[in-house]
Coordinates of C-alpha atoms in Angstrom, one line a residue:
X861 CA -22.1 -6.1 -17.6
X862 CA -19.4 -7.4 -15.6
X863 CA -18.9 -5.3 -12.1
X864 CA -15.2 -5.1 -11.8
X865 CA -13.2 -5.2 -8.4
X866 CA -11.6 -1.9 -9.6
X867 CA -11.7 0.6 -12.4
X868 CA -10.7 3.7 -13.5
X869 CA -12.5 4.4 -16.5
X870 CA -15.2 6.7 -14.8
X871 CA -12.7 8.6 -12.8
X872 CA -10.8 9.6 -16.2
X873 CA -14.5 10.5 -18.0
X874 CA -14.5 12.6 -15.2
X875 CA -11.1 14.5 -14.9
X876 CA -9.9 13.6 -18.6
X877 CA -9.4 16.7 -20.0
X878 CA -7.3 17.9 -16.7
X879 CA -4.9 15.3 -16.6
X880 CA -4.5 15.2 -20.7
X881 CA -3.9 19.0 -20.4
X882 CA -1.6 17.9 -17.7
X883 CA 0.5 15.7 -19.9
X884 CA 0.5 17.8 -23.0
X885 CA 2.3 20.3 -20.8
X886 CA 4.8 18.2 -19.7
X887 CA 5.2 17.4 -23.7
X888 CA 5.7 21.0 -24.8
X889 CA 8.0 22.0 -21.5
X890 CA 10.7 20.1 -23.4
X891 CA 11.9 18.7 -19.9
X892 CA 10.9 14.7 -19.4
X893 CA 13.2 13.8 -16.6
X894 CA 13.5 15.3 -13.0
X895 CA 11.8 18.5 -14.1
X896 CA 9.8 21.2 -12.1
X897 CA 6.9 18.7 -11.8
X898 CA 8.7 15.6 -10.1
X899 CA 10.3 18.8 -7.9
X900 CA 6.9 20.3 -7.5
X901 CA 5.4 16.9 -6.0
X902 CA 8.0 15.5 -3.9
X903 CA 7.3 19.7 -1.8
X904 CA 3.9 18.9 -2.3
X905 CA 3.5 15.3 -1.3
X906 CA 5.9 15.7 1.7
X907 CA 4.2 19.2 2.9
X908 CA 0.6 16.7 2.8
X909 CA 2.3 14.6 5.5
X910 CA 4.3 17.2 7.3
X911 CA 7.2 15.2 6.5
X912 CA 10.7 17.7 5.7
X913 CA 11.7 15.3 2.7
X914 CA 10.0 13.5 -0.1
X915 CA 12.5 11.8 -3.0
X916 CA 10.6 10.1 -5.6
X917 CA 11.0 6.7 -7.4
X918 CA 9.6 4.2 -10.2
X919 CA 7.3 1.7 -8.5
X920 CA 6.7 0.9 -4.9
X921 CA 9.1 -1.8 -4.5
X922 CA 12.1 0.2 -5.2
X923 CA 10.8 2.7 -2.6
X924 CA 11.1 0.2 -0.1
X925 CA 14.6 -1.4 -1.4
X926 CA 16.2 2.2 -1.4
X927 CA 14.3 3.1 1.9
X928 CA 16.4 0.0 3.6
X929 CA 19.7 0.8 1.3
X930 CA 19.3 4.3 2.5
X931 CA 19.2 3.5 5.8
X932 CA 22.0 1.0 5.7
X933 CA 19.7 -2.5 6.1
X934 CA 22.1 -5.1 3.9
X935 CA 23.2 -8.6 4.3
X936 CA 23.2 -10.3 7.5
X937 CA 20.3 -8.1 9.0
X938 CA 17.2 -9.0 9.9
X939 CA 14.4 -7.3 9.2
X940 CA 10.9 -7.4 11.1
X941 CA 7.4 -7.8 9.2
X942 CA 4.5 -9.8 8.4
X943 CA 3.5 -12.2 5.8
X944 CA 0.2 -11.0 5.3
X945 CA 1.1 -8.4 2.6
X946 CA 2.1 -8.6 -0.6
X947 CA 4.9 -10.1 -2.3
X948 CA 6.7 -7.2 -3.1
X949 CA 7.0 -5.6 0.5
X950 CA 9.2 -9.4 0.9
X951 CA 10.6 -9.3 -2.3
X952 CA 12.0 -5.5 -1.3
X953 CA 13.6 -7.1 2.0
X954 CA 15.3 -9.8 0.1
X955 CA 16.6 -7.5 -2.7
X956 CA 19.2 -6.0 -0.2
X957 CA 20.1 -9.2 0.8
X958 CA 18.4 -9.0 4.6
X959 CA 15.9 -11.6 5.9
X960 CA 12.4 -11.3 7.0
X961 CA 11.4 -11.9 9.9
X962 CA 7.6 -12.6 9.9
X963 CA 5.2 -12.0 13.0
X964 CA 1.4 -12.7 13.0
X965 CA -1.2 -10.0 12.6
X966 CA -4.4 -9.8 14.7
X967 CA -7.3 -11.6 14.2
X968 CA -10.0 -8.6 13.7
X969 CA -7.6 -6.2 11.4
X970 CA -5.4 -8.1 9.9
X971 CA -2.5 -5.9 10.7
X972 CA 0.8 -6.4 12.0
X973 CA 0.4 -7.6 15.9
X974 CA 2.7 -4.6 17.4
X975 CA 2.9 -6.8 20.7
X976 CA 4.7 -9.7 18.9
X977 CA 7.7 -7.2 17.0
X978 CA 9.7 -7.3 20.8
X979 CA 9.9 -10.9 20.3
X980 CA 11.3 -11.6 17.2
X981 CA 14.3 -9.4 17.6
X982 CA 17.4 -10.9 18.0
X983 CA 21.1 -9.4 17.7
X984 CA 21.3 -9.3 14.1
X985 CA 17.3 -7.3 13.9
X986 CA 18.6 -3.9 11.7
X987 CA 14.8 -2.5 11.0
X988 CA 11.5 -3.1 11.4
X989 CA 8.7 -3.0 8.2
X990 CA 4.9 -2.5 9.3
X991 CA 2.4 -2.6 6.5
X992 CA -0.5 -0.5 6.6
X993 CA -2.7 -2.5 5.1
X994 CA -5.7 -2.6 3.8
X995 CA -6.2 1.7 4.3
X996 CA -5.8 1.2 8.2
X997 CA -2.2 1.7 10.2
X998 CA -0.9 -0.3 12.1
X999 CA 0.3 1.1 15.8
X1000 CA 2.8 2.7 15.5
X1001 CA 3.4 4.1 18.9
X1002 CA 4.0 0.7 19.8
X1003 CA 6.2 -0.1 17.3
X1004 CA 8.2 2.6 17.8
X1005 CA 8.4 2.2 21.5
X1006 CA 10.0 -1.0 20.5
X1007 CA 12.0 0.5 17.8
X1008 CA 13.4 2.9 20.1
X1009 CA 14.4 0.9 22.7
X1010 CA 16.1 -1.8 21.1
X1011 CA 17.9 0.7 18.0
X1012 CA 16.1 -0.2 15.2
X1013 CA 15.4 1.9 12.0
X1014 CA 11.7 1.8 11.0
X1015 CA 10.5 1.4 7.2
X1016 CA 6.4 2.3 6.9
X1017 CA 5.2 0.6 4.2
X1018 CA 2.2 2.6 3.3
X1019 CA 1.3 1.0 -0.4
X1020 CA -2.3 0.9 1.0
X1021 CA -2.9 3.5 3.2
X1022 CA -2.5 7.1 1.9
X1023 CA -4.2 9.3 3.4
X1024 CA -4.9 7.2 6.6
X1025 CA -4.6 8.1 10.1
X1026 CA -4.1 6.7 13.5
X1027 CA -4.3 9.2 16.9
X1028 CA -4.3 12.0 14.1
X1029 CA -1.2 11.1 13.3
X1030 CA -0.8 10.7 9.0
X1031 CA 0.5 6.8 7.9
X1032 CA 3.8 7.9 6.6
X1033 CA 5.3 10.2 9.6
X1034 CA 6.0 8.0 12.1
X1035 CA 9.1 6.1 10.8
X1036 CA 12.8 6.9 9.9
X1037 CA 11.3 6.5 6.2
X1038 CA 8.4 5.0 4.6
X1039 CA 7.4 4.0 0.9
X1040 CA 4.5 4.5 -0.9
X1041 CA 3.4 3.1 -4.2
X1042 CA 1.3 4.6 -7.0
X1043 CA 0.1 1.4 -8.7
X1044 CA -3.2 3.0 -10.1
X1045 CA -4.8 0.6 -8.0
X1046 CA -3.8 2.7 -4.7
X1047 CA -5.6 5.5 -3.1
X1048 CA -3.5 7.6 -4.9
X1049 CA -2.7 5.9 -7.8
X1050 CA -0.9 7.4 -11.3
X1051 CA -1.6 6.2 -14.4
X1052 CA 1.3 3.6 -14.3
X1053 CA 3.6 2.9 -12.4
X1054 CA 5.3 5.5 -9.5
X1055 CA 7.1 5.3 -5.9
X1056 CA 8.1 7.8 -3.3
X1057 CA 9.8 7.4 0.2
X1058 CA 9.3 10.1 2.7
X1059 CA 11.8 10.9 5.5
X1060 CA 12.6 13.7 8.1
X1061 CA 16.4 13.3 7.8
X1062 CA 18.3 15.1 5.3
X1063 CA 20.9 12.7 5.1
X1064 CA 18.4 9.8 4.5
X1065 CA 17.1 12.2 1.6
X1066 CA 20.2 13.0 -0.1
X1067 CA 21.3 9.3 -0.3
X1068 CA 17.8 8.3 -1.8
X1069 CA 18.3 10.3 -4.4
X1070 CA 22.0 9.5 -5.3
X1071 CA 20.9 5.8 -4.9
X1072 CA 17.3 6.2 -7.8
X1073 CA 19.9 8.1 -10.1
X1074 CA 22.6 5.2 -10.5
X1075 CA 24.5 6.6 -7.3
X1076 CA 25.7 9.7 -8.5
X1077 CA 26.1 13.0 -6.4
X1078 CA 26.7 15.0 -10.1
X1079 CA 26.0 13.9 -13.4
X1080 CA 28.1 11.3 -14.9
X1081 CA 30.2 10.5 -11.3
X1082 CA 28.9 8.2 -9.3
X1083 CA 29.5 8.2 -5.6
X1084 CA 28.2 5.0 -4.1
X1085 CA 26.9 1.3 -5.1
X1086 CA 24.6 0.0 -6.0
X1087 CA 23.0 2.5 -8.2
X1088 CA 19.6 2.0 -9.1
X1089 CA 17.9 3.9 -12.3
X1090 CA 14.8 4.7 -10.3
X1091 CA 13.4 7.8 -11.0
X1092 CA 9.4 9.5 -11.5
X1093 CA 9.0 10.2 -14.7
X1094 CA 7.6 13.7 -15.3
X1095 CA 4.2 13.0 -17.1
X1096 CA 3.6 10.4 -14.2
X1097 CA 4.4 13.6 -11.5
X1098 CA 2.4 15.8 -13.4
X1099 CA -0.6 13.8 -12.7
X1100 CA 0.0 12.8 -9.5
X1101 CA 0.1 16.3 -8.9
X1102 CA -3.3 17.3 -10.0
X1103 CA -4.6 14.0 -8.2
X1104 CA -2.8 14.6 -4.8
X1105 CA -5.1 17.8 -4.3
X1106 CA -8.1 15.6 -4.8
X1107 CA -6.7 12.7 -2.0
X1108 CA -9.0 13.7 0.4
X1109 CA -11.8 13.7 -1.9
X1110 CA -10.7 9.8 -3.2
X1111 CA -11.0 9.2 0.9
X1112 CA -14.6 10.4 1.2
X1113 CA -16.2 8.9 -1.7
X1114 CA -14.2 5.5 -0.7
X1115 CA -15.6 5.9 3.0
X1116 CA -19.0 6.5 1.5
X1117 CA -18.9 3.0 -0.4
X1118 CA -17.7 1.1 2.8
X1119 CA -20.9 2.9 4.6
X1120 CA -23.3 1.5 2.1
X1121 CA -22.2 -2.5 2.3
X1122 CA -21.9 -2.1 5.7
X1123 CA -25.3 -1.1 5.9
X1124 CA -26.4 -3.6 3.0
X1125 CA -24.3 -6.3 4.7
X1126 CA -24.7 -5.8 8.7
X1127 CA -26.7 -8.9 9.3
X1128 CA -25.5 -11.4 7.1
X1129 CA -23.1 -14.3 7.9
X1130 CA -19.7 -11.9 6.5
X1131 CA -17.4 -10.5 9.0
X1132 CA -17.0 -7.3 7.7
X1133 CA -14.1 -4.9 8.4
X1134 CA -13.2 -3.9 11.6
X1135 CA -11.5 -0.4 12.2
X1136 CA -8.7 -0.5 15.1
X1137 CA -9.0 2.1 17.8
X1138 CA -7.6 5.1 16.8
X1139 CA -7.5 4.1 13.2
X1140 CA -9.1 5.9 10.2
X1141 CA -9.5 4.0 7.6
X1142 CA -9.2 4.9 4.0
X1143 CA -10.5 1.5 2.6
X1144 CA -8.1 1.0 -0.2
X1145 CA -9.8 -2.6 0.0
X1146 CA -12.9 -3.4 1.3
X1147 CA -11.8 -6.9 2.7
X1148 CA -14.8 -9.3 4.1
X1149 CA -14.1 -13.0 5.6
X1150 CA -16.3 -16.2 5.4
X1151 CA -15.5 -19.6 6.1
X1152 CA -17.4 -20.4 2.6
X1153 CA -15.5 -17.8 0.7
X1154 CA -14.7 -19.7 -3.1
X1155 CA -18.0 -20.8 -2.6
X1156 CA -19.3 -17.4 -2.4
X1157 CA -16.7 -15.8 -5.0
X1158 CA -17.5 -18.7 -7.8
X1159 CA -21.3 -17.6 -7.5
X1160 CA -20.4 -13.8 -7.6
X1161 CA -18.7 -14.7 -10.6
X1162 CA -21.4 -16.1 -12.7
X1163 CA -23.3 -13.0 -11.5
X1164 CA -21.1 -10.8 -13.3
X1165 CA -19.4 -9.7 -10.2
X1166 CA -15.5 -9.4 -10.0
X1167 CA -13.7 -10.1 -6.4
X1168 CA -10.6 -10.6 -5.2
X1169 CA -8.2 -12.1 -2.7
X1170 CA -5.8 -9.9 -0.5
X1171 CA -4.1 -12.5 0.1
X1172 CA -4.5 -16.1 -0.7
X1173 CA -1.1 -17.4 0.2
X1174 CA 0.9 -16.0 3.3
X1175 CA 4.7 -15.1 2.1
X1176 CA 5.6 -17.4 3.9
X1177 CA 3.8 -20.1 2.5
X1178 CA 5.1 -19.6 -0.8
X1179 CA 7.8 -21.9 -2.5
X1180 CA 10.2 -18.7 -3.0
X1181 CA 10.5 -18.1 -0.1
X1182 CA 10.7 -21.8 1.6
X1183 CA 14.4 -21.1 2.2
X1184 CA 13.4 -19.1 5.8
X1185 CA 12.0 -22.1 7.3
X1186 CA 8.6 -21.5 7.9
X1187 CA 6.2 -24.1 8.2
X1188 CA 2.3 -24.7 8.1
X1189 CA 0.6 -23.5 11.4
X1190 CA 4.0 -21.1 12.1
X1191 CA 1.9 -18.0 12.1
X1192 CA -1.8 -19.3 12.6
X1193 CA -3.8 -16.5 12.2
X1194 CA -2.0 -15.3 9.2
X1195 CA -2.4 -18.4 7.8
X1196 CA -6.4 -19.0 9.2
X1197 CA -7.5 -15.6 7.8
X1198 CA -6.3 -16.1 4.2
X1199 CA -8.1 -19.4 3.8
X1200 CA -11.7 -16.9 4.5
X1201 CA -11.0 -13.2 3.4
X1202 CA -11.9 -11.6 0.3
X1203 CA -12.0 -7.9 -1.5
X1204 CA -15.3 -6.5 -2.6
X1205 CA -15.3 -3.7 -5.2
X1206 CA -14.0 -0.9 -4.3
X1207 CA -12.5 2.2 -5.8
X1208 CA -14.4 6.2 -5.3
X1209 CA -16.1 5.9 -8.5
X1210 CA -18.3 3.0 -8.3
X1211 CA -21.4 3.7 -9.0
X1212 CA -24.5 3.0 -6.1
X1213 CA -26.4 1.0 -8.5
X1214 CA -23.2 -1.2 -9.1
X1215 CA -22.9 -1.5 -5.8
X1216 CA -26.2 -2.6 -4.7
X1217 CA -26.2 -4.9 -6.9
X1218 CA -23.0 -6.8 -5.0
X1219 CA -25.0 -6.2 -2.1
X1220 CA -27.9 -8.0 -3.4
X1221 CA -26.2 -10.4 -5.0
X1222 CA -24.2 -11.1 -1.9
X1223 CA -27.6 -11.5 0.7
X1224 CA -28.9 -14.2 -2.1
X1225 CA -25.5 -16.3 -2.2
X1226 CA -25.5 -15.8 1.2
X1227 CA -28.9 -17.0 2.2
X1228 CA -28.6 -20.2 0.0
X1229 CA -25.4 -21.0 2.3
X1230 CA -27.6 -20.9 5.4
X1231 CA -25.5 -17.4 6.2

């Protein structure tokens, strides 16, 4: 049997009644659309970060396009980030019509090198984007410093790092907004797709939800452009409700898995993850790095062992987005680090077994490779 990179199948054995008596309610309440349970999580998930405001949205994407619209980041600004994330954090940036601005990321944790976002600002820099990535923050006390200083609005891009801390302090509550995703994938993941974008300013708040609801302050009238129709749906609320009170939970049981291959693992050739001072990880992915990696993922593969690559080609490597003028060896460690890492399995249900059979299966590849 096939041992998948992610799944969710055990997890709904597990809570499946819960979450189907969760969506028959939201059938028989007669209410479909911004009802009591898309109000009931946007309290919830905000009062989780102790963040004042929480407006929800369809995917994670358009949490960060209406994070930068809401903030007033539009054509002819520049916006700070990295190209080790994925597509759609660039995608966002471009969809207002601003340009990214990539600078590298660190060699040990692949996240956003705070001490290289002075340096890319020039006069037309509107915002800076960190990505939490991985389930680990970036620093945000640096960035922010910067931020500060030179008058630029932060956007935290936290698609892969609820839950996660840095200095105590939650991903998420740090910036003048930040966007989260609820791919199922995520940490805390619905059962399709779902957005939010958290913020401490009222103002901020009550434009993100004019602009998800086609820009209108009261039904039918629309006060600004562009509108987007970007709202949670309610059966998608309704469950992330009942799994935001497990978060935590999701968190241990992912921590658990990382302890066990980095036991199984700690003296074979990988470089296995490295957790930043101050950082608590939540190990959305569990991303290893060897100079042999197809090598090692083609053999996985005939083992019946899914992996994956987080991510194989750098933003700004990619043909869409040659228009910027980045070239080969313009970000080297970006570049170096997605030519060796890859994701093993990962996700709090996973069973042991399962698991120790990627770490077995990895020490045998591994020791035919000399490493």
């Amino acid at each position: 049997m096939t041992i998948r990179v992610w799944g969710y199948l055990e997890e709904y054995e597990q809570d499946r009644e819960e979450i189907l008596a969760a969506v028959d309610a939201v059938f028989r309440s007669g209410q479909l659309v911004l009802g009591p349970n898309v109000e009931g999580f946007e309290q919830e998930f905000a009062a989780y970060h102790a963040v004042r405001r929480c407006v929800s949205v369809d995917n994670g994407t358009n949490a960060i396009v209406l994070a930068l619209r809401a903030l007033g980041v539009g054509p002819g600004d520049e916006v700070v980030t990295v190209a080790n994330t994925a597509a759609p954090t660039v995608v966002a940036i471009d969809a207002v019509g601003a340009t990214p601005v990539f600078v590298d990321v660190d060699d040990r944790h692949y996240l956003m090198d705070a001490t290289r976002v002075e340096e890319a600002v020039t006069e037309r820099t509107r915002c800076v984007v960190p990505v939490h990535l991985y389930g680990q923050c970036v620093d945000m006390s640096a960035v922010m410093d910067v931020a500060r200083r030179r008058g630029l609005v932060v956007v935290e891009d936290v698609a892969q790092a609820h839950g996660a801390r840095r200095d105590g302090v939650v991903a998420g509550s740090s910036g003048d907004a930040a966007a989260f995703s609820f791919y199922p994938t995520k940490v805390l993941g619905a059962y399709g797709d779902g957005g939010a974008v958290l913020t401490d300013s009222d103002d901020t708040a009550a434009r993100l939800s004019r602009l998800r609801y086609y820009g209108m302050e009261d039904r039918y009238y629309v006060t600004e452009t562009p509108g987007h129709n970007s709202r949670l749906d309610e059966v998608q609320a309704a469950i992330l409700r009942l799994k935001l009170g497990r978060l935590d939970d999701y968190v241990r049981a992912r921590r658990q898995v990382a302890e066990r291959y980095a036991a199984g693992l700690a003296d074979t050739g990988l470089v296995l993850p490295a957790t930043a001072p101050g950082n608590e990880h939540v190990y959305y992915l569990y991303v290893v790095r060897h100079p042999e990696r197809d090598a090692i993922m083609a053999q996985l593969a005939e083992r019946g062992i899914s992996l994956n690559i987080s991510y194989p080609w750098p933003i700004h490597t990619m043909t869409g987005f040659a228009h910027l003028g980045y070239g080969e060896g313009s970000l080297p460690v970006t570049e170096r680090v997605a030519h060796e890492i890859f994701s093993l399995p990962m996700y709090p249900s996973l069973a042991v077994d399962d698991q120790q059979r990627v770490i077995d299966a990895l020490r045998e590849v591994l020791a035919g490779l000399g490493g």
